[in-house]
PDB file of C-alpha atoms in Angstrom:
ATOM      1  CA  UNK A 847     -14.647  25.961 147.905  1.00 43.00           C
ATOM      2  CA  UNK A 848     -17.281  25.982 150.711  1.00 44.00           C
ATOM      3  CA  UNK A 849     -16.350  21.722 151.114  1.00 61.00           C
ATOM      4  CA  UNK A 850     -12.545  22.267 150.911  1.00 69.00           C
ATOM      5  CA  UNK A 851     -10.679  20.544 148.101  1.00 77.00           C
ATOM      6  CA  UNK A 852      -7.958  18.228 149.266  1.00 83.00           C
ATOM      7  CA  UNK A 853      -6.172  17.784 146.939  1.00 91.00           C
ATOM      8  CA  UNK A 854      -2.918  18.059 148.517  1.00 91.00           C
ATOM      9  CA  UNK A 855      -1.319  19.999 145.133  1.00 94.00           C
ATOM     10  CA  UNK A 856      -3.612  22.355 144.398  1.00 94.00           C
ATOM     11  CA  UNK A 857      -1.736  25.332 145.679  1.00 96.00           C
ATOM     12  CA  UNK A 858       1.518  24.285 143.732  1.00 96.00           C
ATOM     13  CA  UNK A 859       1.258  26.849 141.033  1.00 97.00           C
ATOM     14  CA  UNK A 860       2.038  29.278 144.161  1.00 98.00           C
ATOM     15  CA  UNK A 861       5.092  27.563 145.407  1.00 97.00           C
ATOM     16  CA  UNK A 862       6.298  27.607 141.179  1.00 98.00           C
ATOM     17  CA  UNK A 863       5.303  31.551 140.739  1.00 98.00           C
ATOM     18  CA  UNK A 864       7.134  32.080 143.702  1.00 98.00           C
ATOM     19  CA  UNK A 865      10.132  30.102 142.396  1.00 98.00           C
ATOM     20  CA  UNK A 866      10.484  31.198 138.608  1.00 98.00           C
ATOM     21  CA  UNK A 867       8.520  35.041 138.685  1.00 98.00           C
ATOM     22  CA  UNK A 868       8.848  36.285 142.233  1.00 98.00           C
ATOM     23  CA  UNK A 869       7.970  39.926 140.464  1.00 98.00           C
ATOM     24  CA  UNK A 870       4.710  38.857 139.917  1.00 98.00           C
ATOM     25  CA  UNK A 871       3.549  39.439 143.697  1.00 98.00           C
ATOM     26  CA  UNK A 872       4.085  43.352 142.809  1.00 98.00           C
ATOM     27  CA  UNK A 873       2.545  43.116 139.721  1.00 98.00           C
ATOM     28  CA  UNK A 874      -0.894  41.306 141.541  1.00 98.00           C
ATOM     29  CA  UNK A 875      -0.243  44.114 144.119  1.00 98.00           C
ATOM     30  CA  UNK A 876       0.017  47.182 140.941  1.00 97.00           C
ATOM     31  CA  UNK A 877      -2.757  45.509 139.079  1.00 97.00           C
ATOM     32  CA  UNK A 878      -5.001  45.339 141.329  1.00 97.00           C
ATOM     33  CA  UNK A 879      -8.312  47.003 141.911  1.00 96.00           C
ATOM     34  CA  UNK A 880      -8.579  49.428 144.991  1.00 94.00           C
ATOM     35  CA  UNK A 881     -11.113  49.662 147.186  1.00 95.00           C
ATOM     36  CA  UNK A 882     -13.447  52.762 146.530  1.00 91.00           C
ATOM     37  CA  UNK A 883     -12.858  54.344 150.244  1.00 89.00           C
ATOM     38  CA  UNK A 884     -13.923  54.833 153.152  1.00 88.00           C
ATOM     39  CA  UNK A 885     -17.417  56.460 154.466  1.00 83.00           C
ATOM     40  CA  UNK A 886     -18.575  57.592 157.469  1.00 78.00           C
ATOM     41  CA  UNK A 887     -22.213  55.516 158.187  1.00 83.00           C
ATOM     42  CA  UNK A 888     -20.461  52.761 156.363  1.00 91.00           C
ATOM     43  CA  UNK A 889     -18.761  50.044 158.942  1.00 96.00           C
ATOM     44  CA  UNK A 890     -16.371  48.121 157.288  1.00 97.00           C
ATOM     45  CA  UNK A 891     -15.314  44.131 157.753  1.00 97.00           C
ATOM     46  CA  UNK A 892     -12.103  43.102 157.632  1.00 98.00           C
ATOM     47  CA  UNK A 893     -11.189  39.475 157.906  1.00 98.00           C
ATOM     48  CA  UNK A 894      -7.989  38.990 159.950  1.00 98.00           C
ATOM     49  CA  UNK A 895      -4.642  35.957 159.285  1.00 97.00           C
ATOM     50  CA  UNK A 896      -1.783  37.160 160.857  1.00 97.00           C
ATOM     51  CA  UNK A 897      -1.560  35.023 163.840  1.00 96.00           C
ATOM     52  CA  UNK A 898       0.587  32.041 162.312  1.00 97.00           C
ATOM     53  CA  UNK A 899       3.420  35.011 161.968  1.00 97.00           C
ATOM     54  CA  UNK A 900       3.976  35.143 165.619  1.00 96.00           C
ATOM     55  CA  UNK A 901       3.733  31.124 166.280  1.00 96.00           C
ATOM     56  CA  UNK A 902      -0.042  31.471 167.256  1.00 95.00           C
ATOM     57  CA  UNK A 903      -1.738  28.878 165.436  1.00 96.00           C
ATOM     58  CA  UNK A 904      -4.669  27.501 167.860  1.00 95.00           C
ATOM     59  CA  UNK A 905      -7.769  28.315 167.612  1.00 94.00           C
ATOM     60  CA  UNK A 906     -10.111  26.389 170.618  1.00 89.00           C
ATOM     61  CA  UNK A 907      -8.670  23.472 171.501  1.00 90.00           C
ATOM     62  CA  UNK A 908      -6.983  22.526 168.582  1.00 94.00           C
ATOM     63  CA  UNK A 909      -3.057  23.592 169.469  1.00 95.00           C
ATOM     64  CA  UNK A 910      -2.355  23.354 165.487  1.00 96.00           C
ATOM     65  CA  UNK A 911      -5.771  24.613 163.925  1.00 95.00           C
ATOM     66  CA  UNK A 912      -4.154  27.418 161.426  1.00 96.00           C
ATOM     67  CA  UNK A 913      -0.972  25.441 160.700  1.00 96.00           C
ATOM     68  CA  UNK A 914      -2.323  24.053 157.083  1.00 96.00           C
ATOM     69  CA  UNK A 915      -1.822  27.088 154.789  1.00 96.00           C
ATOM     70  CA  UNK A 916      -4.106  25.331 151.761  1.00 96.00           C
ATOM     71  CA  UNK A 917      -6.512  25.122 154.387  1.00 96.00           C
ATOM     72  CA  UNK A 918      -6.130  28.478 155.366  1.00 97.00           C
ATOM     73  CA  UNK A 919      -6.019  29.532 152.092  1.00 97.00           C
ATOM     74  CA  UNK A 920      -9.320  28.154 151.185  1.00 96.00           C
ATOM     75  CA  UNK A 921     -10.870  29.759 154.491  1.00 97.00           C
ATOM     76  CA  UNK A 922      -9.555  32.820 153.531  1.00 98.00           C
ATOM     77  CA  UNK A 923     -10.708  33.025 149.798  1.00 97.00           C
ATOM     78  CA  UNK A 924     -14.311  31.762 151.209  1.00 96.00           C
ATOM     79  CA  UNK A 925     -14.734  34.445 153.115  1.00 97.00           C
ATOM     80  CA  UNK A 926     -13.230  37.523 150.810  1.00 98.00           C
ATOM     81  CA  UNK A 927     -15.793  36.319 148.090  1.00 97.00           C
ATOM     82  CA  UNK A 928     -18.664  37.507 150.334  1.00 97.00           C
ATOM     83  CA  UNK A 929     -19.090  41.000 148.939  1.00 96.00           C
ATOM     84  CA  UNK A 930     -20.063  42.226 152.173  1.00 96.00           C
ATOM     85  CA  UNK A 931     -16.262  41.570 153.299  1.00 97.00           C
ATOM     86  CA  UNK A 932     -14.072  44.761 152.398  1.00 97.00           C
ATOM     87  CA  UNK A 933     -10.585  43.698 153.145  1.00 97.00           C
ATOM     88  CA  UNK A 934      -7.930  42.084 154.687  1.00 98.00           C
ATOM     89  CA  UNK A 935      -5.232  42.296 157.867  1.00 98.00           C
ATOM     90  CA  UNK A 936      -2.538  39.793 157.000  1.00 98.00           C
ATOM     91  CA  UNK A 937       1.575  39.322 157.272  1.00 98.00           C
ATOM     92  CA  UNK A 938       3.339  39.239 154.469  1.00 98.00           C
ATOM     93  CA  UNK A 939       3.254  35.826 153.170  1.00 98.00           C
ATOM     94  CA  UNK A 940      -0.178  35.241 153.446  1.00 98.00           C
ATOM     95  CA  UNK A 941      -1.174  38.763 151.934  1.00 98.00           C
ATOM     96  CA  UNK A 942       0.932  37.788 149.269  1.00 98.00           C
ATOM     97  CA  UNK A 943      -0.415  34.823 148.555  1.00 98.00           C
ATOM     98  CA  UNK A 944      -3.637  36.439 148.513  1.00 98.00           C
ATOM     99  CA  UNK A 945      -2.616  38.873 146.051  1.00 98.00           C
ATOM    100  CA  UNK A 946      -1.411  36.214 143.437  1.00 98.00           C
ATOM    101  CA  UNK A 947      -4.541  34.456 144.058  1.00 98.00           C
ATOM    102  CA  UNK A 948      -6.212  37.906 142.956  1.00 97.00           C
ATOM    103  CA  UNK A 949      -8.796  37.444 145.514  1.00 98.00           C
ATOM    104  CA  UNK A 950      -7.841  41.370 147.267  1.00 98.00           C
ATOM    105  CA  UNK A 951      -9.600  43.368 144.048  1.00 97.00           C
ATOM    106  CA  UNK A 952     -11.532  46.327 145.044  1.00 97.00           C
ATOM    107  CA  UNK A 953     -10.725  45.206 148.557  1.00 98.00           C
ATOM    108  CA  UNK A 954      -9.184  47.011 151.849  1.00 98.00           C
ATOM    109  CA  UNK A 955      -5.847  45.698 152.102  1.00 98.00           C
ATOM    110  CA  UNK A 956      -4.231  46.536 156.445  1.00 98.00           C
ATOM    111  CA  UNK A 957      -0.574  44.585 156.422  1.00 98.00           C
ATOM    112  CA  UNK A 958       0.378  43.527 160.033  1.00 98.00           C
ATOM    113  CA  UNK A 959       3.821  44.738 160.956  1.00 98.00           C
ATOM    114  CA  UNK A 960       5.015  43.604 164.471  1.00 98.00           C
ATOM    115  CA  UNK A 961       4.830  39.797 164.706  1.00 97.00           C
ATOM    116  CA  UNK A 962       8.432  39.346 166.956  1.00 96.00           C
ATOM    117  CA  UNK A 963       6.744  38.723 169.860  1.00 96.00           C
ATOM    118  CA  UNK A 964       6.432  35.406 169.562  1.00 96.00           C
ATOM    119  CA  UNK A 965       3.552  33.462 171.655  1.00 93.00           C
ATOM    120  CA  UNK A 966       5.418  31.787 174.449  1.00 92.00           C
ATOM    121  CA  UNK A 967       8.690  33.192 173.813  1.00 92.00           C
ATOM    122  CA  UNK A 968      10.650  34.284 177.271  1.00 93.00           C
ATOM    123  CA  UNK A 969      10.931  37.766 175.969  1.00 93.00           C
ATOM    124  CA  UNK A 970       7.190  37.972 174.407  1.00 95.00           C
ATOM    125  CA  UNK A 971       6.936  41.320 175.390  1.00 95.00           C
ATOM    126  CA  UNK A 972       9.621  42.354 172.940  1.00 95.00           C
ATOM    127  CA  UNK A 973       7.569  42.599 170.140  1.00 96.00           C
ATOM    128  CA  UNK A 974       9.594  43.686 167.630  1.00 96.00           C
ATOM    129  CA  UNK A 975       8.362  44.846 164.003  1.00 98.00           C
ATOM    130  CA  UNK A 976       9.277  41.943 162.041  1.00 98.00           C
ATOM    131  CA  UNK A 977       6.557  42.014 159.718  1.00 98.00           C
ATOM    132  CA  UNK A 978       5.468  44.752 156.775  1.00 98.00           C
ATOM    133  CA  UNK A 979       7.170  48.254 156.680  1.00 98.00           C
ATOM    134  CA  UNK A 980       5.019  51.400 155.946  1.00 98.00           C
ATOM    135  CA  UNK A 981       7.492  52.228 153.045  1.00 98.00           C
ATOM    136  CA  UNK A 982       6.678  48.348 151.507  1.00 98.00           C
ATOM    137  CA  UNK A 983       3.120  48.968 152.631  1.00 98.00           C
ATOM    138  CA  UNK A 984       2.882  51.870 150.375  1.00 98.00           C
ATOM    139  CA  UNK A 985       4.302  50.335 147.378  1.00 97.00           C
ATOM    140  CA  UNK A 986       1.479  47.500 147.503  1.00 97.00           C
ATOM    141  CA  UNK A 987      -1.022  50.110 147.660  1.00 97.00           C
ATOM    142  CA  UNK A 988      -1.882  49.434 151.054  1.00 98.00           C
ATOM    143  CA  UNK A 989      -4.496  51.207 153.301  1.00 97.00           C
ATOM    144  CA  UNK A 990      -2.289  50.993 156.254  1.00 98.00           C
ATOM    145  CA  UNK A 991      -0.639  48.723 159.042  1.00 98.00           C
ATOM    146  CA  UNK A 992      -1.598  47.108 162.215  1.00 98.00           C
ATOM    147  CA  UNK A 993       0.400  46.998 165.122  1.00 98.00           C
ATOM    148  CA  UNK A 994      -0.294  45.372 168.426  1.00 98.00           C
ATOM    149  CA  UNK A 995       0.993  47.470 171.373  1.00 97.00           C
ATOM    150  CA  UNK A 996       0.747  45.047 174.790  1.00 97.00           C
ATOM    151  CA  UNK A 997       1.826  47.403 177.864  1.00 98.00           C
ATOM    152  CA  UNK A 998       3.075  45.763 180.717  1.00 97.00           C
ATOM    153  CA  UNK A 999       4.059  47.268 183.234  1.00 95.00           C
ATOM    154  CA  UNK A1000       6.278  44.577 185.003  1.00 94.00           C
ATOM    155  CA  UNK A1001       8.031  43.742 182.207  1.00 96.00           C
ATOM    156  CA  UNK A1002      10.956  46.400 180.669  1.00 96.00           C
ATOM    157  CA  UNK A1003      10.805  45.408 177.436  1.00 96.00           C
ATOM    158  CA  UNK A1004       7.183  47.255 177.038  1.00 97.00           C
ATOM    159  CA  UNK A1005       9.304  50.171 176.949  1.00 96.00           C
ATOM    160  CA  UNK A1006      10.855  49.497 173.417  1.00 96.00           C
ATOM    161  CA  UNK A1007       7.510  48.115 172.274  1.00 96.00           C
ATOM    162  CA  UNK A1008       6.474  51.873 172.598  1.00 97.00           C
ATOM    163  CA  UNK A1009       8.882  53.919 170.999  1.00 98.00           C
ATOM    164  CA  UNK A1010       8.602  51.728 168.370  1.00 98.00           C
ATOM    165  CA  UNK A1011       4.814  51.392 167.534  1.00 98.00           C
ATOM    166  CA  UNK A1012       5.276  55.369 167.503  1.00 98.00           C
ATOM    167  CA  UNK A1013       7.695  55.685 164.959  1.00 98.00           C
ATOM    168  CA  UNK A1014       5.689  53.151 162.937  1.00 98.00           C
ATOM    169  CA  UNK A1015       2.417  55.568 163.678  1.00 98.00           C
ATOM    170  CA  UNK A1016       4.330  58.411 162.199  1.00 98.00           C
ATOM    171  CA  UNK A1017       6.302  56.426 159.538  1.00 98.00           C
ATOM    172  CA  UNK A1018       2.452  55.656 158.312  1.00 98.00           C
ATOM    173  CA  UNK A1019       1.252  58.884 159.044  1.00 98.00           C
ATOM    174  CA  UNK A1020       3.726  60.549 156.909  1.00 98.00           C
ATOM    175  CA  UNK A1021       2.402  58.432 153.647  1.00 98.00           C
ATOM    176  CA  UNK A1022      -1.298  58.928 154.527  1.00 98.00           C
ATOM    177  CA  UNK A1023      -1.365  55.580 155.517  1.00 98.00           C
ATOM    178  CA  UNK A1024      -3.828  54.421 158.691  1.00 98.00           C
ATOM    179  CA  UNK A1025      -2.002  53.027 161.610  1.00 98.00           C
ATOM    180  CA  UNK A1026      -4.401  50.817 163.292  1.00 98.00           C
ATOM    181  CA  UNK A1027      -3.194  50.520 166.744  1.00 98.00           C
ATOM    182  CA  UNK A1028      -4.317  47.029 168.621  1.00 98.00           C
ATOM    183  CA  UNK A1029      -3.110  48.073 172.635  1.00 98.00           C
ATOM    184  CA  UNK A1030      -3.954  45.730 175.808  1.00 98.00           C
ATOM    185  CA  UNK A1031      -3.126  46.151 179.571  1.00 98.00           C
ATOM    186  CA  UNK A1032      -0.565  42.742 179.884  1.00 98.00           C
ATOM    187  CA  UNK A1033       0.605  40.612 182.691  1.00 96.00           C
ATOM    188  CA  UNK A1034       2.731  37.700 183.197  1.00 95.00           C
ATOM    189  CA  UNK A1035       0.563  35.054 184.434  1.00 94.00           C
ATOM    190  CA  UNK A1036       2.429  31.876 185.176  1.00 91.00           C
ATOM    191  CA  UNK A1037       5.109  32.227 182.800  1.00 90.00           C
ATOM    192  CA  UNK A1038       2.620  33.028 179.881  1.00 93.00           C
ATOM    193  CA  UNK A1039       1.341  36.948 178.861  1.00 95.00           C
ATOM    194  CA  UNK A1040      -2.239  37.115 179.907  1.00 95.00           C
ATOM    195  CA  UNK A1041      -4.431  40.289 178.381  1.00 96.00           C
ATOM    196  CA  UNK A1042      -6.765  42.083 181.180  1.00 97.00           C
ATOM    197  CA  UNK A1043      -9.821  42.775 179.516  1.00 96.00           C
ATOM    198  CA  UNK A1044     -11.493  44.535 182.196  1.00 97.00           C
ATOM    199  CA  UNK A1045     -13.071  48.077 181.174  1.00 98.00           C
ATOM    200  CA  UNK A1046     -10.558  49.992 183.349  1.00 98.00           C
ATOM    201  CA  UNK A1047      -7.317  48.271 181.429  1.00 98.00           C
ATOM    202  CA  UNK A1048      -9.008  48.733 177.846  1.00 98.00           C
ATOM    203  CA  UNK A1049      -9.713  52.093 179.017  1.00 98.00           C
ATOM    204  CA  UNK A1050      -6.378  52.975 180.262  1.00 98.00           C
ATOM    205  CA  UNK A1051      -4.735  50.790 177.160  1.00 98.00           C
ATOM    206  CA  UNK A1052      -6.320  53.184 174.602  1.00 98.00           C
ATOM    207  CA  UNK A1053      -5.475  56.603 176.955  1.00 98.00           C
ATOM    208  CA  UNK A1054      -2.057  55.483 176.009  1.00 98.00           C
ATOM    209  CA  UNK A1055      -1.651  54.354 172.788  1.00 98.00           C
ATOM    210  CA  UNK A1056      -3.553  57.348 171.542  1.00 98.00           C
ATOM    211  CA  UNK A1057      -1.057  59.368 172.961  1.00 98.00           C
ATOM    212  CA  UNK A1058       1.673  57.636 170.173  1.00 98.00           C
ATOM    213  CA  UNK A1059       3.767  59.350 167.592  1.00 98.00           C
ATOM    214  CA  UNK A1060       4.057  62.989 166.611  1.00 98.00           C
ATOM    215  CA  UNK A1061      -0.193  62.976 165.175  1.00 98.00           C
ATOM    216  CA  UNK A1062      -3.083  61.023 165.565  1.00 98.00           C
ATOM    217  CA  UNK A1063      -4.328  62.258 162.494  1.00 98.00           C
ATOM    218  CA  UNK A1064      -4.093  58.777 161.154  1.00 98.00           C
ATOM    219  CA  UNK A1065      -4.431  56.419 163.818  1.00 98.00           C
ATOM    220  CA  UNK A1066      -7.193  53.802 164.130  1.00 98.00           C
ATOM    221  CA  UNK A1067      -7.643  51.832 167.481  1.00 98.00           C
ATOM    222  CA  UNK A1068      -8.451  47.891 166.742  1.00 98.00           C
ATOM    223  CA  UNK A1069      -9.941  46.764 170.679  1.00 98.00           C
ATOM    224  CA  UNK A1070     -11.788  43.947 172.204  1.00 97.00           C
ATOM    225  CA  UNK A1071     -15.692  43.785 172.889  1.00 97.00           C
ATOM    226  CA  UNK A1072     -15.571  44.003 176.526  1.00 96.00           C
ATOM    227  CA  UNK A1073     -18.416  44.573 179.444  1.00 94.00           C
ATOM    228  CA  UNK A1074     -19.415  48.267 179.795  1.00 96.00           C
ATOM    229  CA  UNK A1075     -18.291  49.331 175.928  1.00 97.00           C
ATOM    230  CA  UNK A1076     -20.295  52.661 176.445  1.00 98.00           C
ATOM    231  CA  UNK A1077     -17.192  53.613 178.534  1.00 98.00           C
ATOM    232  CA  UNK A1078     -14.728  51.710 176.677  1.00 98.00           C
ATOM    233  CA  UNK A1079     -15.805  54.117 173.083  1.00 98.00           C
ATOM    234  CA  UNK A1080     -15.961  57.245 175.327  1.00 98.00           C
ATOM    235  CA  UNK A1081     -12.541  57.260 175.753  1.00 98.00           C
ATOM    236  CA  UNK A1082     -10.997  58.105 171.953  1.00 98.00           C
ATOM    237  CA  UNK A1083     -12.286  59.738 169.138  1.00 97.00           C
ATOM    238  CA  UNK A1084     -10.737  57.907 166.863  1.00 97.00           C
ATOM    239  CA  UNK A1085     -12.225  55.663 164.561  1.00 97.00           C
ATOM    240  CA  UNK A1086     -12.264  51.817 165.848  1.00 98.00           C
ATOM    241  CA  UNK A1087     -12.530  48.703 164.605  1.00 98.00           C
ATOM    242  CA  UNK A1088     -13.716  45.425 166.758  1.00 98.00           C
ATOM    243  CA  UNK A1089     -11.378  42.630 167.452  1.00 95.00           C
ATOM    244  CA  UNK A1090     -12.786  39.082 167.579  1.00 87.00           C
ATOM    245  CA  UNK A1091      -9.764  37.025 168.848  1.00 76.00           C
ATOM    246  CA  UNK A1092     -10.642  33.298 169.817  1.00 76.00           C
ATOM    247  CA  UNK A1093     -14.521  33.651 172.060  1.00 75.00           C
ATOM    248  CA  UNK A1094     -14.969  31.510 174.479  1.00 76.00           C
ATOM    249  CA  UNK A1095     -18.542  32.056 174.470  1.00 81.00           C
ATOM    250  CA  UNK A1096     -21.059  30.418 172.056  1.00 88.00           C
ATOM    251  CA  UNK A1097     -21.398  31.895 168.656  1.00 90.00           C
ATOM    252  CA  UNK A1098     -25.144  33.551 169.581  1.00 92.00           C
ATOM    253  CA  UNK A1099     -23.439  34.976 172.827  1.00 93.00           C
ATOM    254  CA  UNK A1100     -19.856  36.264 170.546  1.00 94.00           C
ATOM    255  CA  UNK A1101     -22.859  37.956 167.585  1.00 95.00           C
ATOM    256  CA  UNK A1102     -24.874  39.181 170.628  1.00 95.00           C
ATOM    257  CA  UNK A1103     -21.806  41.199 172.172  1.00 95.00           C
ATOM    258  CA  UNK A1104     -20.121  42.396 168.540  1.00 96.00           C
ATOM    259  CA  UNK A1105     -23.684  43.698 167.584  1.00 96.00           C
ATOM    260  CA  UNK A1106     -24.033  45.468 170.694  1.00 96.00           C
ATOM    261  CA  UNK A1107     -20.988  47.465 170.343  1.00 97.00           C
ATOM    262  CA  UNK A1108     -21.220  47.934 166.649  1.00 97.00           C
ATOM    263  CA  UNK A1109     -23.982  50.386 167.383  1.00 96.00           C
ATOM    264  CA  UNK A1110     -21.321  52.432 169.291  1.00 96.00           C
ATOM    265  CA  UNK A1111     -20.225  55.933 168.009  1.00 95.00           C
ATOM    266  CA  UNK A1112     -16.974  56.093 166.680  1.00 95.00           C
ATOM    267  CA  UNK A1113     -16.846  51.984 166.084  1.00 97.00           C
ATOM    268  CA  UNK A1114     -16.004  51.879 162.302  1.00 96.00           C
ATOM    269  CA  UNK A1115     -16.611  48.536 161.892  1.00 97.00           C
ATOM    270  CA  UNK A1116     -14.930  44.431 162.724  1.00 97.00           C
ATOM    271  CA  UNK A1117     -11.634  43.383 162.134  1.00 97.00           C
ATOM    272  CA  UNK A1118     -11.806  39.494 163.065  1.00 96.00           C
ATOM    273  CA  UNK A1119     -10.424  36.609 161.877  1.00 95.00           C
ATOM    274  CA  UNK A1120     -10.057  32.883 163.652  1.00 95.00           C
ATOM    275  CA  UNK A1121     -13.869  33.269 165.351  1.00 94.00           C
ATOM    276  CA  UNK A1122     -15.175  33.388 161.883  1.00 96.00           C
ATOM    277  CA  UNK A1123     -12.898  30.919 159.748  1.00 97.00           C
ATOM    278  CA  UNK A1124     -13.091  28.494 162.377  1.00 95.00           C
ATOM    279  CA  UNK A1125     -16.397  28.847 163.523  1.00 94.00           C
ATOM    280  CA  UNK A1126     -17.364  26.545 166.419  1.00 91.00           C
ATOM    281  CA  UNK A1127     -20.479  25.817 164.431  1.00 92.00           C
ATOM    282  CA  UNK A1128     -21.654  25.931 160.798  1.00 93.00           C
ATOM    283  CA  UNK A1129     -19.728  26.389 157.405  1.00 95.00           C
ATOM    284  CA  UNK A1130     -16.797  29.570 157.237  1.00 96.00           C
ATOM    285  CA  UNK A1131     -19.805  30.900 154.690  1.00 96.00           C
ATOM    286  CA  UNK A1132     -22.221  30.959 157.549  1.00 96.00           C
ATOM    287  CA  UNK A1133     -20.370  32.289 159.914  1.00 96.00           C
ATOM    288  CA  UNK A1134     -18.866  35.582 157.410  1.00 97.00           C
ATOM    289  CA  UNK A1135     -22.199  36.255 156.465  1.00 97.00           C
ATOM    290  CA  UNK A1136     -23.826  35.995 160.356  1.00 96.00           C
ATOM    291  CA  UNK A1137     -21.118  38.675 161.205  1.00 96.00           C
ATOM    292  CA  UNK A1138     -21.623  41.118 157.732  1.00 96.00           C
ATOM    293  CA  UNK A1139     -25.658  41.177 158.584  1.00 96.00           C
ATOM    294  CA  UNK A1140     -24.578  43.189 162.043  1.00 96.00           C
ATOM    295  CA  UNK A1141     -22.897  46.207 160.079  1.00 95.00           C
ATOM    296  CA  UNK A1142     -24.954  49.307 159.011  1.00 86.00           C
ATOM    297  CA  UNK A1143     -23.917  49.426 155.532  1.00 63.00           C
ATOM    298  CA  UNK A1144     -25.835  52.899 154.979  1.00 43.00           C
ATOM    299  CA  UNK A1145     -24.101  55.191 152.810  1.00 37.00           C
ATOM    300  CA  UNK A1146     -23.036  58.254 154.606  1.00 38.00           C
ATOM    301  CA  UNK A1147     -20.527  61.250 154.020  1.00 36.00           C
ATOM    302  CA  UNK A1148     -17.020  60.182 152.459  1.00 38.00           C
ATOM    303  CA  UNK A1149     -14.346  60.469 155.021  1.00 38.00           C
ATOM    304  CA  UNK A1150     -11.411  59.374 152.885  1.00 40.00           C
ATOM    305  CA  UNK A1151      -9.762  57.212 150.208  1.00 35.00           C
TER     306      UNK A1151
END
């Protein structure tokens, strides 16, 4: 798997299933293993493919980089065989996929649930929830749902984007699911959404989404490694996973900054996905297992499950 078959057919069998036995995604989904919880001294890694759902498919410089699903696919399965990886943020498609490849057993399964803000769309800041429900969430035996908040200010549609990444908190909330909240500080920068990733706007990003829904009591906050971090994790109590998005830095300087801020309080572990089945250098096993060896993997009191 580590070279890549390509043999152009060999996810066929997915395409039939999907034809004759559409059933059997539930079935992979019933069947399956669960993850044995979550523990507090225990950071968890979670390898992230929802991009393609909202048209982003570069990674780098290469426009189309995640448009092959086989080669996805294979990146995917690569890097959910390291045992050190506990789960998986994906839309729909690809977490079903997953799931009749029976490559989510035992592991931590987060579905991604707005994806209508489409990159480069005139109205991108209309993200609506396109993606998984926390009622179909539920019935896979999810752990919860991601939702990317982007505030901007300028723009009226952030308004909607809100209202509704609080009723999905409490929609989640209300089946004990986590609602891992990904919010950014967003401009229009020539025609395109640009992210500020200063301290102050991560800061200020995270004042406000933890302020969503009717409780808290389930809500994760997914952010960026920025400069000054300290002040970036004093600002929630909640428990936080690290975002990777696409570095521009090299991979020492990307490791340097994630292990940095993974020995944060309150930073429950990484959430990343193109940086590490792309990687700029190296194999997609390399890479996964560079990333695992910065996590404190200590056993510690049992928080949930």
């Amino acid at each position: 798997m580590s070279r890549f078959d390509d043999n152009p057919r060999r996810y066929e069998y997915l395409s039939r299933i999907r034809l004759e036995d559409p059933d059997a995604v539930a079935r992979a989904a019933a069947g399956r293993r669960p993850h044995p919880g979550l523990k507090l001294g225990e950071q968890n890694f979670i390898v992230a493919a929802d991009h393609p759902a909202r048209g982003a498919l570069a990674v780098g410089g290469n426009k189309m980089a995640m448009a092959d699903r086989r080669d996805l696919l294979d990146r995917m399965q690569v890097a959910l065989a390291n045992p050190a990886v506990d789960g998986v943020l994906a839309s729909p498609d690809i977490m079903d996929d997953l799931l009749l490849l029976g490559a989510l057993d035992g592991k931590l399964i987060f579905g991604s649930m707005n994806r209508g803000g489409l990159a480069g769309f005139v109205n991108e800041m209309d993200d609506r929830f396109t993606g998984h429900t926390a009622e179909a969430l539920q019935a896979l035996g999810a752990n919860g749902g991601k939702m990317l908040m982007r505030i901007c200010l300028g723009d009226p549609a952030t308004v909607a984007t809100l209202e509704s990444t609080a009723k999905a908190i409490d929609s989640l909330a209300e089946r004990r699911l986590v609602a891992m909240v990904e919010p950014f500080i967003s401009v229009w920068d020539n025609g395109r959404i640009r992210n500020d990733l200063s301290a102050d706007a991560v800061i200020k990003s995270v004042a406000i989404a933890s302020g969503l829904g009717s409780t808290s009591a389930y809500t994760w906050m997914k952010l960026p490694v920025v400069e000054d971090m300290e002040r970036v994790m004093a600002a929630t109590t909640m428990p936080t996973v690290l975002l990777g998005g696409d570095p521009s830095g090299s991979p020492e300087e990307v490791f340097a900054s994630w292990g940095a801020a993974l020995k944060l309080p309150g930073v429950q572990g990484l959430t990343v996905g193109r940086a590490l089945l792309y990687p700029k250098e190296g194999t997609v096993e390399e890479a996964v297992a560079a990333a695992a060896s910065l996590l404190n993997a200590h056993t510690g009191q049992e928080i949930a499950s």
